[in-house]
Tab-separated table of C-alpha atoms in Angstrom:
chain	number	residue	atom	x	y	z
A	1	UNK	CA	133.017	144.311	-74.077
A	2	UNK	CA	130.068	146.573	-74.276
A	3	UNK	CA	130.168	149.868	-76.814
A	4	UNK	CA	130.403	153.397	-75.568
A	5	UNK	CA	126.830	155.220	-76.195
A	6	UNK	CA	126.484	158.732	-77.703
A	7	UNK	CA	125.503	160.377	-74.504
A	8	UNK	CA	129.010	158.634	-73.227
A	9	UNK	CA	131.259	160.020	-76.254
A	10	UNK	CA	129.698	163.576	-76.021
A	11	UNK	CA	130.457	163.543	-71.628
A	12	UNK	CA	133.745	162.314	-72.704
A	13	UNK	CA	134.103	165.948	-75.055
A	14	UNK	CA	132.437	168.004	-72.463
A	15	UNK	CA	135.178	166.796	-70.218
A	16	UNK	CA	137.970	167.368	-72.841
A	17	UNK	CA	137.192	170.260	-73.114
A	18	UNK	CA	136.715	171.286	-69.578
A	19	UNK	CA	140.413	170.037	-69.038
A	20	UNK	CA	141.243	172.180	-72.100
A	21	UNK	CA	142.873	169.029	-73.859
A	22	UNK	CA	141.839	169.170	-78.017
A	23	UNK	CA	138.920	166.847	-79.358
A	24	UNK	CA	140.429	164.298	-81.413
A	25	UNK	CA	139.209	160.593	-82.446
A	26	UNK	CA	142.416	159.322	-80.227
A	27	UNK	CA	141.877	161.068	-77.328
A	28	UNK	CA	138.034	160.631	-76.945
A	29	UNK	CA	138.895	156.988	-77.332
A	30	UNK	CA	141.081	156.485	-74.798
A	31	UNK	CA	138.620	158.841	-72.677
A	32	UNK	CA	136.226	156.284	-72.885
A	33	UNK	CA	139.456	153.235	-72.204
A	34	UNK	CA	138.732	152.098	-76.287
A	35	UNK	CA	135.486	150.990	-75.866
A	36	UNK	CA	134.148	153.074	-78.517
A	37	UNK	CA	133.833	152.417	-82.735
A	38	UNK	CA	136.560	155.289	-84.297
A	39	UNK	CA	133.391	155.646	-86.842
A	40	UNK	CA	131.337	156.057	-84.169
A	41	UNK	CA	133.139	159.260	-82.474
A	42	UNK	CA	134.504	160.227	-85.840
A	43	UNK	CA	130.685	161.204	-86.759
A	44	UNK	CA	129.895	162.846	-83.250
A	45	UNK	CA	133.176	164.875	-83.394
A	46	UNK	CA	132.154	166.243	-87.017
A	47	UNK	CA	128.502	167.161	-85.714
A	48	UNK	CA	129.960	168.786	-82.862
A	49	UNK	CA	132.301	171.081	-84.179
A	50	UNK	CA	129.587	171.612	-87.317
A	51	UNK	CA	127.549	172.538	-84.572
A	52	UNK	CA	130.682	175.172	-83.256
A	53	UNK	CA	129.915	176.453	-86.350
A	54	UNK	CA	126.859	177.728	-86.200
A	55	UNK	CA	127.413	179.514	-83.291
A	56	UNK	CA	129.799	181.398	-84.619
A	57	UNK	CA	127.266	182.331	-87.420
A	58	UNK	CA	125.143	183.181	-85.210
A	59	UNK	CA	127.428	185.324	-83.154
A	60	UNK	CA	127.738	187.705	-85.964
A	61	UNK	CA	124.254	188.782	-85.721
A	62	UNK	CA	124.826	190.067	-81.858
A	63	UNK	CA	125.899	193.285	-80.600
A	64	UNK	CA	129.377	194.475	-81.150
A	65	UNK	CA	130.134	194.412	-77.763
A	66	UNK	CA	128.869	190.622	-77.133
A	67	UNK	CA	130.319	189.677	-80.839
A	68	UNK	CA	133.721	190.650	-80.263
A	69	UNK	CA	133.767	188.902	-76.709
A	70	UNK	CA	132.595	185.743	-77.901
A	71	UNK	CA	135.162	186.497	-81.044
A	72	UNK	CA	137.911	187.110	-78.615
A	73	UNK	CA	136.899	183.584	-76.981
A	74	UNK	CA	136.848	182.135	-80.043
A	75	UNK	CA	140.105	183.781	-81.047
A	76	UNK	CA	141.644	182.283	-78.317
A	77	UNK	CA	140.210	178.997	-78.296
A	78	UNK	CA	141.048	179.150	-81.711
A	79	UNK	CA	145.039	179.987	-81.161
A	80	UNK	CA	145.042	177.539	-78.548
A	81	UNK	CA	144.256	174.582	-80.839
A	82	UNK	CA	146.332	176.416	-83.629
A	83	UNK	CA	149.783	174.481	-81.910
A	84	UNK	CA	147.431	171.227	-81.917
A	85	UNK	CA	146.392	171.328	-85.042
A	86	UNK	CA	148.757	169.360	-86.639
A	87	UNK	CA	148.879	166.824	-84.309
A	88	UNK	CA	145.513	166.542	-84.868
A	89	UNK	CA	146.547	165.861	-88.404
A	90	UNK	CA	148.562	163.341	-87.343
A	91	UNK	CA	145.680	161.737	-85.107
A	92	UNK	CA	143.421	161.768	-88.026
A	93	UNK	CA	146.067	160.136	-90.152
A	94	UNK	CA	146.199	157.463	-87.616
A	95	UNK	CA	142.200	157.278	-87.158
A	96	UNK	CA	142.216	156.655	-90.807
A	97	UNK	CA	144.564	153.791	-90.794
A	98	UNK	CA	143.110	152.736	-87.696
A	99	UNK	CA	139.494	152.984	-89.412
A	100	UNK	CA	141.226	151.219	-92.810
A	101	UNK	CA	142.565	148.236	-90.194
A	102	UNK	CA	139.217	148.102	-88.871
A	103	UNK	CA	137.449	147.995	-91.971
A	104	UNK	CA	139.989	144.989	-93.408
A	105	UNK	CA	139.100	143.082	-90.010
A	106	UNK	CA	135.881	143.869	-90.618
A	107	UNK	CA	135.989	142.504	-94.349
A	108	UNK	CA	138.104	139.310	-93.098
A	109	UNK	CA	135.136	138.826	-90.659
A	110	UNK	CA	132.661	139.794	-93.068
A	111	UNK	CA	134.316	137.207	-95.144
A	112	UNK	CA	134.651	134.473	-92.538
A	113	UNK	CA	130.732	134.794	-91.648
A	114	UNK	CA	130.103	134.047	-95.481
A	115	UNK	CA	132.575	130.739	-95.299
A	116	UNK	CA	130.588	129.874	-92.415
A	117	UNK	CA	127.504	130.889	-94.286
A	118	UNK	CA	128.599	128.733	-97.095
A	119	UNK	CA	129.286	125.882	-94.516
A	120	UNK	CA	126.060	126.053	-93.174
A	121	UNK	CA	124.135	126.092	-96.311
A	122	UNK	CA	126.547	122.865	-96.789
A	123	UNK	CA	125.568	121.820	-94.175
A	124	UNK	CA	121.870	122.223	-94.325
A	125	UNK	CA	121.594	120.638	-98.094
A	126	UNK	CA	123.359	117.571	-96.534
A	127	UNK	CA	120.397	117.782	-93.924
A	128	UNK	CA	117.756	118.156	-96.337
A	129	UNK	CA	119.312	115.189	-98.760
A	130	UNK	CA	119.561	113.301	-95.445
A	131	UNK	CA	116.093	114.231	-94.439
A	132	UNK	CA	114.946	112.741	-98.106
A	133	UNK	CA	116.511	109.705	-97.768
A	134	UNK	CA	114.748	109.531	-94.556
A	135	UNK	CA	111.658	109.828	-95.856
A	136	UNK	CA	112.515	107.449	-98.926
A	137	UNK	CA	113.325	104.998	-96.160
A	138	UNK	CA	110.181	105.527	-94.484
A	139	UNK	CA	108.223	105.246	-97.637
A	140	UNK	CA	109.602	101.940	-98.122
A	141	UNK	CA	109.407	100.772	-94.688
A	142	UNK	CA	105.140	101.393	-94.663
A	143	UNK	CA	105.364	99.462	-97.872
A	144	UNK	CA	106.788	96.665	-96.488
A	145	UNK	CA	104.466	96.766	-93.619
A	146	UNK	CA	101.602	96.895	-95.690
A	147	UNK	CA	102.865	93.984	-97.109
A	148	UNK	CA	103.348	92.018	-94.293
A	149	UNK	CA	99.984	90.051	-94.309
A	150	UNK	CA	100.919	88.926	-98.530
A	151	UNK	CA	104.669	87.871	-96.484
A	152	UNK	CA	103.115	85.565	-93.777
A	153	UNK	CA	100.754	84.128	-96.398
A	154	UNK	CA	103.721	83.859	-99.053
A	155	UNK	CA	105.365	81.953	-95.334
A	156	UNK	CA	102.333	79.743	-94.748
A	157	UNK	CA	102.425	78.509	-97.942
A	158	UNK	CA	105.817	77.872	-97.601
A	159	UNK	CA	105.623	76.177	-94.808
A	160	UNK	CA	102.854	73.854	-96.192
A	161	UNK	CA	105.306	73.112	-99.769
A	162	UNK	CA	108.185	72.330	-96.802
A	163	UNK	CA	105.737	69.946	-95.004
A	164	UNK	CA	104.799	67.938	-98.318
A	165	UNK	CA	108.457	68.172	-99.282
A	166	UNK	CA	109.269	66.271	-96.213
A	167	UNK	CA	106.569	63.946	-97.045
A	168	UNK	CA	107.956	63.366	-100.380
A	169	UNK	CA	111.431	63.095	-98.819
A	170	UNK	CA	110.546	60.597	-96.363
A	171	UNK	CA	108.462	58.288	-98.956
A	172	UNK	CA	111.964	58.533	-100.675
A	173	UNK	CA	113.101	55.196	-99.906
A	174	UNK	CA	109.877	53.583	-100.501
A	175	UNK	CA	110.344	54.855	-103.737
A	176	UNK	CA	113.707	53.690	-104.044
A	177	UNK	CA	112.339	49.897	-102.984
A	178	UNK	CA	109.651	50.174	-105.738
A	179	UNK	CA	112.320	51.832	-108.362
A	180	UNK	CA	114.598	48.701	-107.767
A	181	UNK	CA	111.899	46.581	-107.701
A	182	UNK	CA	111.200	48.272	-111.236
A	183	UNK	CA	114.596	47.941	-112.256
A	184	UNK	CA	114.339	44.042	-111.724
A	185	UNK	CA	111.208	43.469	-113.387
A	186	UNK	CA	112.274	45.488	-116.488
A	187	UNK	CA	115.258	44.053	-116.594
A	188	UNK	CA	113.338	40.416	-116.290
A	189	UNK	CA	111.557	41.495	-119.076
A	190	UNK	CA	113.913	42.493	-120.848
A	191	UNK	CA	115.982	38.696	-120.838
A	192	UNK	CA	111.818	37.618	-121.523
A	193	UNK	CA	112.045	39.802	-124.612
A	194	UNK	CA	115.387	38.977	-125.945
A	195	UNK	CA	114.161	35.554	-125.206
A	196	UNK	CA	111.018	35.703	-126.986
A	197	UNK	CA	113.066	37.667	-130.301
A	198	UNK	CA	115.242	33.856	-130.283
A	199	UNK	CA	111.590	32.527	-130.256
A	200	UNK	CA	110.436	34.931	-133.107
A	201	UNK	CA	113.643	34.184	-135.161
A	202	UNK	CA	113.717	29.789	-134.142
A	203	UNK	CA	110.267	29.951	-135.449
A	204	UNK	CA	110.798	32.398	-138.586
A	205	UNK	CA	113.437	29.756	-139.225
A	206	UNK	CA	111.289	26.769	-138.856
A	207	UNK	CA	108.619	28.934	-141.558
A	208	UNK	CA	111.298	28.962	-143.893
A	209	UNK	CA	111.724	25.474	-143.012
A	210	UNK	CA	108.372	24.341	-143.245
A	211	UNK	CA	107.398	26.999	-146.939
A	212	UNK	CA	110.824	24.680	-148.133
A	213	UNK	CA	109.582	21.629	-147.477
A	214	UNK	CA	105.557	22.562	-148.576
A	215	UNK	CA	107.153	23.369	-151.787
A	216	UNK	CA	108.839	20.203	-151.825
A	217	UNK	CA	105.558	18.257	-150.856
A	218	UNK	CA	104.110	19.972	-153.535
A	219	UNK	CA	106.335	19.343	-156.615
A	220	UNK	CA	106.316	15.542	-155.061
A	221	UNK	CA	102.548	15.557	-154.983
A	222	UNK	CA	102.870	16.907	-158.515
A	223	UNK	CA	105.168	13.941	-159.456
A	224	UNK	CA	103.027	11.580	-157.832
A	225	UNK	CA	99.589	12.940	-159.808
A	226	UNK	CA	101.875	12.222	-162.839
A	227	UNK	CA	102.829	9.299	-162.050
A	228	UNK	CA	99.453	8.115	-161.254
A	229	UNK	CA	98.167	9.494	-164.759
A	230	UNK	CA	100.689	7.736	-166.307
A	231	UNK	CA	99.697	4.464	-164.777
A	232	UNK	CA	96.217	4.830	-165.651
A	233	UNK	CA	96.714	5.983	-169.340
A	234	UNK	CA	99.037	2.545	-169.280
A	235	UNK	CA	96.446	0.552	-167.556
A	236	UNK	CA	94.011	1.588	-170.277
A	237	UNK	CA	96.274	1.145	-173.270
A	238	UNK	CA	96.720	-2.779	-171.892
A	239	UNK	CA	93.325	-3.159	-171.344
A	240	UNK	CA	91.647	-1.832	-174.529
A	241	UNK	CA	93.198	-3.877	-176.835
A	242	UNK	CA	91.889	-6.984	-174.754
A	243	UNK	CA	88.300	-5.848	-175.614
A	244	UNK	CA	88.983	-4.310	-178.858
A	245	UNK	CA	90.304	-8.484	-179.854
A	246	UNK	CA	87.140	-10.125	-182.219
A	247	UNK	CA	86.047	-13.575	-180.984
A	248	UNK	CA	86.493	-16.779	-183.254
């Protein structure tokens, strides 16, 4: 609903007056069907009648004919409003308990814009972290882009370790043949090698065998050069007496 203007509020106590009802906050409001702030006509109806004033001031400088017309006008506008007066008391009472109501509603929507206030700065922090992790997320994003090109040479060369992998996977059983293979030939050699240690220990054997029996050839060729020097020392003690005999 739109407000009443100031040219609207004083009409309104032109045509108060002209109906000869008293100026008061009430009335001039529902003159104008509420549409105007009780501050608002409040103000206007104090300049007005300060402005009554004045006149009267200035009435006293007129003639005394003129002064005491416009004082018997005044008189009687003045006696007029004397039996309103109070219940212009009583309006003003109620304009200022209207004008505290107003000013609590006011307040409560003074203090509802601040919770929405509040809400929206709230609100607009959450935008601004939001609007940072946006740009966190776009950071990160060029970076990966950039690093694209290092990616599809990282997945080149991963596709060249899968392709020898599958190489080495399908040479697998080959491998397998020649491990078996392996196994057999070790494990020949192994039976070759325990064979060849009941070589090495047959023959250390047959050493000790044949060291015995040098030893033995040797204390018999010993007995046998002593036998033989015997033999000649007895040979030579039979013969040398044959020689040694004088001839007759």
């Amino acid at each position: 609903m739109a407000k009443a203007s100031a040219e609207q509020i004083n009409a309104a106590m032109d045509s108060l007056v002209a109906e000869g009802q008293a100026l008061t906050v009430r009335a001039l409001r529902d003159k104008l069907g509420n549409t105007a702030c009780l501050g608002t006509i409040s103000k206007l109806l104090q300049r007005r009648k300060a402005g009554t004033q004045r006149q009267l001031a200035a009435a006293a400088e007129l003639s005394p004919v003129l002064r005491q017309a416009i004082l018997d006008f005044v008189g009687q506008e003045l006696q007029a409003s004397t039996s309103l007066h109070e219940a212009e008391m009583n309006d003003n009472q109620q304009e200022l308990m209207d004008l505290a109501t107003e000013n609590e509603r006011q307040q409560e929507q003074l203090d509802l814009q601040a919770g929405e206030i509040e809400t929206l700065r709230a609100e607009l922090e959450r935008e601004r972290q939001v609007a940072n992790q946006a740009r966190t997320d776009l950071a990160k994003a060029q970076l990966r882009l950039e690093g694209l090109p290092r990616l599809e040479e990282a997945a080149e060369q991963a596709r060249m370790d899968l392709a020898k992998a599958q190489f080495k996977l399908e040479g697998i059983p080959r491998l397998e043949e020649a491990a078996e293979q392996a196994r057999t030939e070790l494990i020949a050699a192994q039976l070759k090698l325990e064979g060849l240690t009941r070589v090495e220990t047959e023959l250390a054997t047959v050493r000790l065998e044949l060291e015995a029996e040098r030893e033995e050839l040797g204390e018999t060729r010993a007995e046998l050069d002593e036998e033989r020097t015997l033999r000649i020392k007895a040979q030579q003690f039979i013969v040398d007496p044959i020689f040694k005999t004088p001839v007759g």
